[in-house]
Tab-separated table of C-alpha atoms in Angstrom:
chain	number	residue	atom	x	y	z
A	8	UNK	CA	7.216	6.033	-20.613
A	9	UNK	CA	9.998	3.329	-20.556
A	10	UNK	CA	11.827	0.974	-22.821
A	11	UNK	CA	12.369	-2.584	-21.558
A	12	UNK	CA	15.814	-3.992	-22.124
A	13	UNK	CA	16.336	-7.195	-20.175
A	14	UNK	CA	14.769	-9.291	-17.379
A	15	UNK	CA	16.645	-11.561	-15.015
A	16	UNK	CA	14.236	-14.476	-15.602
A	17	UNK	CA	15.617	-17.754	-17.013
A	18	UNK	CA	13.454	-20.260	-18.930
A	19	UNK	CA	12.483	-23.474	-17.070
A	20	UNK	CA	10.412	-25.494	-19.471
A	21	UNK	CA	11.445	-24.728	-23.058
A	22	UNK	CA	14.894	-24.703	-24.601
A	23	UNK	CA	14.083	-21.805	-26.956
A	24	UNK	CA	11.025	-19.578	-27.249
A	25	UNK	CA	10.421	-20.509	-30.875
A	26	UNK	CA	6.946	-19.025	-31.117
A	27	UNK	CA	7.907	-15.691	-29.580
A	28	UNK	CA	10.930	-15.373	-31.855
A	29	UNK	CA	8.806	-16.288	-34.872
A	30	UNK	CA	6.210	-13.696	-33.930
A	31	UNK	CA	8.912	-11.010	-33.737
A	32	UNK	CA	10.338	-12.111	-37.049
A	33	UNK	CA	6.954	-12.013	-38.750
A	34	UNK	CA	6.242	-8.493	-37.481
A	35	UNK	CA	9.613	-7.296	-38.748
A	36	UNK	CA	9.212	-9.099	-42.126
A	37	UNK	CA	5.765	-7.612	-42.703
A	38	UNK	CA	7.080	-4.150	-41.926
A	39	UNK	CA	10.057	-4.597	-44.281
A	40	UNK	CA	8.237	-6.281	-47.145
A	41	UNK	CA	4.477	-5.417	-47.058
A	42	UNK	CA	4.957	-2.011	-45.555
A	43	UNK	CA	8.202	-1.212	-47.477
A	44	UNK	CA	10.135	-0.418	-44.251
A	45	UNK	CA	7.842	2.452	-43.371
A	46	UNK	CA	7.284	4.009	-46.786
A	47	UNK	CA	4.288	6.328	-46.476
A	48	UNK	CA	2.154	4.973	-49.337
A	49	UNK	CA	2.823	1.363	-48.321
A	50	UNK	CA	1.859	2.095	-44.730
A	51	UNK	CA	-1.450	3.673	-45.858
A	52	UNK	CA	-2.231	0.933	-48.371
A	53	UNK	CA	-1.488	-1.877	-45.963
A	54	UNK	CA	-3.537	-0.139	-43.178
A	55	UNK	CA	-6.591	-0.159	-45.442
A	56	UNK	CA	-6.193	-3.594	-46.946
A	57	UNK	CA	-5.032	-5.443	-43.834
A	58	UNK	CA	-5.852	-3.116	-40.899
A	59	UNK	CA	-8.930	-3.490	-38.745
A	60	UNK	CA	-11.675	-1.073	-39.857
A	61	UNK	CA	-14.898	-1.382	-37.893
A	62	UNK	CA	-17.260	-0.362	-40.645
A	63	UNK	CA	-15.700	-2.964	-42.911
A	64	UNK	CA	-15.513	-5.634	-40.316
A	65	UNK	CA	-19.266	-5.317	-39.584
A	66	UNK	CA	-20.229	-5.063	-43.292
A	67	UNK	CA	-21.467	-1.474	-42.929
A	68	UNK	CA	-19.216	-0.436	-45.777
A	69	UNK	CA	-17.112	-2.301	-48.316
A	70	UNK	CA	-13.556	-1.674	-49.162
A	71	UNK	CA	-12.657	-0.446	-52.590
A	72	UNK	CA	-11.930	-3.475	-54.841
A	73	UNK	CA	-8.193	-2.723	-55.060
A	74	UNK	CA	-7.876	-2.992	-51.304
A	75	UNK	CA	-10.059	-6.097	-50.878
A	76	UNK	CA	-7.349	-8.757	-50.673
A	77	UNK	CA	-8.562	-10.871	-47.756
A	78	UNK	CA	-11.863	-11.797	-46.117
A	79	UNK	CA	-12.945	-9.028	-43.715
A	80	UNK	CA	-12.776	-11.216	-40.627
A	81	UNK	CA	-9.135	-11.893	-41.132
A	82	UNK	CA	-8.338	-8.267	-40.280
A	83	UNK	CA	-8.852	-9.263	-36.632
A	84	UNK	CA	-5.489	-10.997	-36.901
A	85	UNK	CA	-3.686	-9.226	-39.767
A	86	UNK	CA	-3.937	-5.827	-38.142
A	87	UNK	CA	-1.712	-7.008	-35.300
A	88	UNK	CA	1.236	-7.592	-37.631
A	89	UNK	CA	1.219	-4.034	-39.128
A	90	UNK	CA	2.865	-0.951	-37.686
A	91	UNK	CA	2.720	2.745	-38.390
A	92	UNK	CA	6.475	3.433	-38.353
A	93	UNK	CA	9.817	2.032	-37.224
A	94	UNK	CA	9.445	3.365	-33.648
A	95	UNK	CA	6.036	1.757	-33.292
A	96	UNK	CA	7.490	-1.579	-34.440
A	97	UNK	CA	10.558	-1.509	-32.252
A	98	UNK	CA	8.620	-0.487	-29.195
A	99	UNK	CA	6.217	-3.421	-29.515
A	100	UNK	CA	8.951	-5.884	-30.404
A	101	UNK	CA	11.131	-4.926	-27.395
A	102	UNK	CA	8.163	-5.682	-25.062
A	103	UNK	CA	7.633	-8.955	-26.820
A	104	UNK	CA	11.360	-9.808	-26.685
A	105	UNK	CA	11.723	-9.116	-22.957
A	106	UNK	CA	8.418	-10.509	-21.672
A	107	UNK	CA	7.094	-12.966	-24.227
A	108	UNK	CA	9.721	-15.714	-23.785
A	109	UNK	CA	8.765	-16.325	-20.168
A	110	UNK	CA	5.045	-16.373	-20.964
A	111	UNK	CA	5.713	-18.907	-23.695
A	112	UNK	CA	7.819	-20.838	-21.150
A	113	UNK	CA	4.888	-20.888	-18.714
A	114	UNK	CA	2.322	-22.012	-21.304
A	115	UNK	CA	4.228	-24.087	-23.901
A	116	UNK	CA	4.583	-23.294	-27.567
A	117	UNK	CA	1.170	-24.051	-28.937
A	118	UNK	CA	-0.794	-22.533	-26.096
A	119	UNK	CA	1.322	-19.420	-26.237
A	120	UNK	CA	0.590	-18.990	-29.888
A	121	UNK	CA	-3.130	-19.438	-29.289
A	122	UNK	CA	-2.933	-17.044	-26.336
A	123	UNK	CA	-1.249	-14.326	-28.423
A	124	UNK	CA	-3.733	-14.606	-31.281
A	125	UNK	CA	-6.752	-14.531	-28.885
A	126	UNK	CA	-5.358	-11.413	-27.303
A	127	UNK	CA	-4.993	-9.815	-30.734
A	128	UNK	CA	-8.532	-10.699	-31.706
A	129	UNK	CA	-10.202	-9.555	-28.428
A	130	UNK	CA	-8.257	-6.305	-28.313
A	131	UNK	CA	-9.238	-5.673	-31.894
A	132	UNK	CA	-12.862	-6.437	-31.100
A	133	UNK	CA	-12.773	-4.061	-28.180
A	134	UNK	CA	-11.655	-1.357	-30.596
A	135	UNK	CA	-14.276	-2.168	-33.160
A	136	UNK	CA	-17.196	-2.484	-30.780
A	137	UNK	CA	-16.458	0.850	-29.194
A	138	UNK	CA	-17.453	2.595	-32.446
A	139	UNK	CA	-18.978	0.376	-35.075
A	140	UNK	CA	-19.159	3.226	-37.558
A	141	UNK	CA	-15.486	4.160	-37.370
A	142	UNK	CA	-13.555	4.091	-40.609
A	143	UNK	CA	-10.138	4.611	-38.925
A	144	UNK	CA	-7.915	1.526	-39.324
A	145	UNK	CA	-6.425	-0.071	-36.234
A	146	UNK	CA	-2.872	-1.444	-36.687
A	147	UNK	CA	-0.174	-2.644	-34.389
A	148	UNK	CA	0.737	-5.454	-32.068
A	149	UNK	CA	0.092	-3.426	-28.932
A	150	UNK	CA	-3.147	-5.144	-27.970
A	151	UNK	CA	-1.591	-8.644	-28.172
A	152	UNK	CA	1.555	-7.375	-26.457
A	153	UNK	CA	-0.612	-5.953	-23.699
A	154	UNK	CA	-1.957	-9.425	-23.045
A	155	UNK	CA	1.617	-10.740	-22.772
A	156	UNK	CA	2.425	-8.019	-20.276
A	157	UNK	CA	-0.603	-8.842	-18.164
A	158	UNK	CA	0.330	-12.534	-18.146
A	159	UNK	CA	3.949	-11.764	-17.285
A	160	UNK	CA	2.858	-9.472	-14.464
A	161	UNK	CA	0.650	-12.205	-12.990
A	162	UNK	CA	3.336	-14.818	-13.335
A	163	UNK	CA	6.494	-12.936	-12.356
A	164	UNK	CA	5.789	-9.725	-10.420
A	165	UNK	CA	8.963	-9.965	-8.311
A	166	UNK	CA	11.398	-10.285	-11.218
A	167	UNK	CA	13.888	-7.405	-11.714
A	168	UNK	CA	13.775	-5.738	-15.194
A	169	UNK	CA	16.287	-3.332	-16.723
A	170	UNK	CA	14.580	-0.415	-18.494
A	171	UNK	CA	15.378	2.934	-19.977
A	172	UNK	CA	13.050	5.506	-18.369
A	173	UNK	CA	12.229	8.383	-20.672
A	174	UNK	CA	14.434	6.609	-23.211
A	175	UNK	CA	17.654	7.652	-21.479
A	176	UNK	CA	17.723	6.778	-17.757
A	177	UNK	CA	18.732	3.142	-17.044
A	178	UNK	CA	16.984	1.627	-14.048
A	179	UNK	CA	16.517	-1.862	-12.580
A	180	UNK	CA	13.014	-2.152	-11.235
A	181	UNK	CA	10.707	-4.893	-9.953
A	182	UNK	CA	8.097	-5.956	-12.547
A	183	UNK	CA	5.229	-5.414	-10.145
A	184	UNK	CA	6.006	-1.688	-9.938
A	185	UNK	CA	7.203	-1.212	-13.492
A	186	UNK	CA	4.464	-3.117	-15.296
A	187	UNK	CA	1.857	-2.161	-12.653
A	188	UNK	CA	2.513	1.509	-13.488
A	189	UNK	CA	2.370	0.675	-17.218
A	190	UNK	CA	-1.036	-0.979	-16.777
A	191	UNK	CA	-2.412	2.015	-14.830
A	192	UNK	CA	-1.054	4.286	-17.555
A	193	UNK	CA	-3.067	2.406	-20.203
A	194	UNK	CA	-6.228	2.507	-18.113
A	195	UNK	CA	-5.780	6.128	-17.179
A	196	UNK	CA	-5.337	7.174	-20.819
A	197	UNK	CA	-8.482	5.167	-21.802
A	198	UNK	CA	-10.509	7.038	-19.195
A	199	UNK	CA	-9.057	10.512	-19.457
A	200	UNK	CA	-7.120	11.049	-22.708
A	201	UNK	CA	-10.118	11.632	-24.854
A	202	UNK	CA	-9.741	11.205	-28.630
A	203	UNK	CA	-6.292	9.961	-29.521
A	204	UNK	CA	-4.541	8.187	-32.389
A	205	UNK	CA	-3.520	5.506	-29.859
A	206	UNK	CA	-6.315	2.977	-29.423
A	207	UNK	CA	-6.185	2.736	-25.656
A	208	UNK	CA	-9.321	0.478	-25.595
A	209	UNK	CA	-7.380	-2.147	-27.573
A	210	UNK	CA	-4.534	-2.005	-25.055
A	211	UNK	CA	-6.918	-2.463	-22.124
A	212	UNK	CA	-8.840	-5.176	-23.968
A	213	UNK	CA	-5.559	-7.084	-24.451
A	214	UNK	CA	-4.657	-6.585	-20.786
A	215	UNK	CA	-7.968	-7.987	-19.576
A	216	UNK	CA	-7.767	-10.901	-21.945
A	217	UNK	CA	-4.201	-11.808	-20.969
A	218	UNK	CA	-5.008	-11.596	-17.261
A	219	UNK	CA	-7.907	-14.015	-17.664
A	220	UNK	CA	-6.269	-16.440	-20.090
A	221	UNK	CA	-3.134	-16.958	-18.045
A	222	UNK	CA	-5.284	-18.443	-15.258
A	223	UNK	CA	-6.198	-21.306	-17.484
A	224	UNK	CA	-3.491	-21.617	-20.180
A	225	UNK	CA	-0.372	-21.844	-18.030
A	226	UNK	CA	1.190	-25.268	-17.573
A	227	UNK	CA	0.094	-27.448	-14.716
A	228	UNK	CA	2.301	-26.705	-11.784
A	229	UNK	CA	3.231	-23.173	-12.928
A	230	UNK	CA	2.388	-20.779	-10.048
A	231	UNK	CA	1.052	-17.287	-10.264
A	232	UNK	CA	2.731	-14.299	-8.586
A	233	UNK	CA	6.150	-16.014	-8.263
A	234	UNK	CA	4.845	-18.273	-5.539
A	235	UNK	CA	7.069	-21.260	-4.685
A	236	UNK	CA	5.067	-24.463	-5.078
A	237	UNK	CA	7.969	-26.302	-3.346
């Protein structure tokens, strides 16, 4: 749909978005080390051992012993640091790079980390609860990133964002139109796309979680919708 490149939105409360940068670094490191930079066998093995599999999460079925490396409940977090290929990784990390720093700025370091992890867990649970008997692993930071997008949209809808539309047309658009269209795209795919390899329910679960949490987790005095508290 589009690739975010840069937003004209300076930080006001933190000198550096350390948590956001660390999350990006961890995602990249996991892809390079655990997933062997996208090697097919490593992707499949990590998806089984660290991905979110509903039948395993709810103890309907056990993993084979060679894949049982962590407690089942931890997959609600670990799945969000795995990616299916380089394009999947870069897409999520660009969204996090452009929009995550301002959400961290609005919340503070610790609350932003907590916010991100909660969005990951709830989007994963949305996927798992939709089909408890599914044995298809969920991987990717998309659900957590969706929560970041929802928070950014509620905080800074009037900010201008540079994007590449259809990966080739550079445009500078207002966040409320750009991200608003992105949100509608996620919801529309959930309702009408039918079966898909993309877990749209996880995206929408992350969006809903982010929209609710930003109401309570932003700093005191940080306004919603770019209002001037003056």
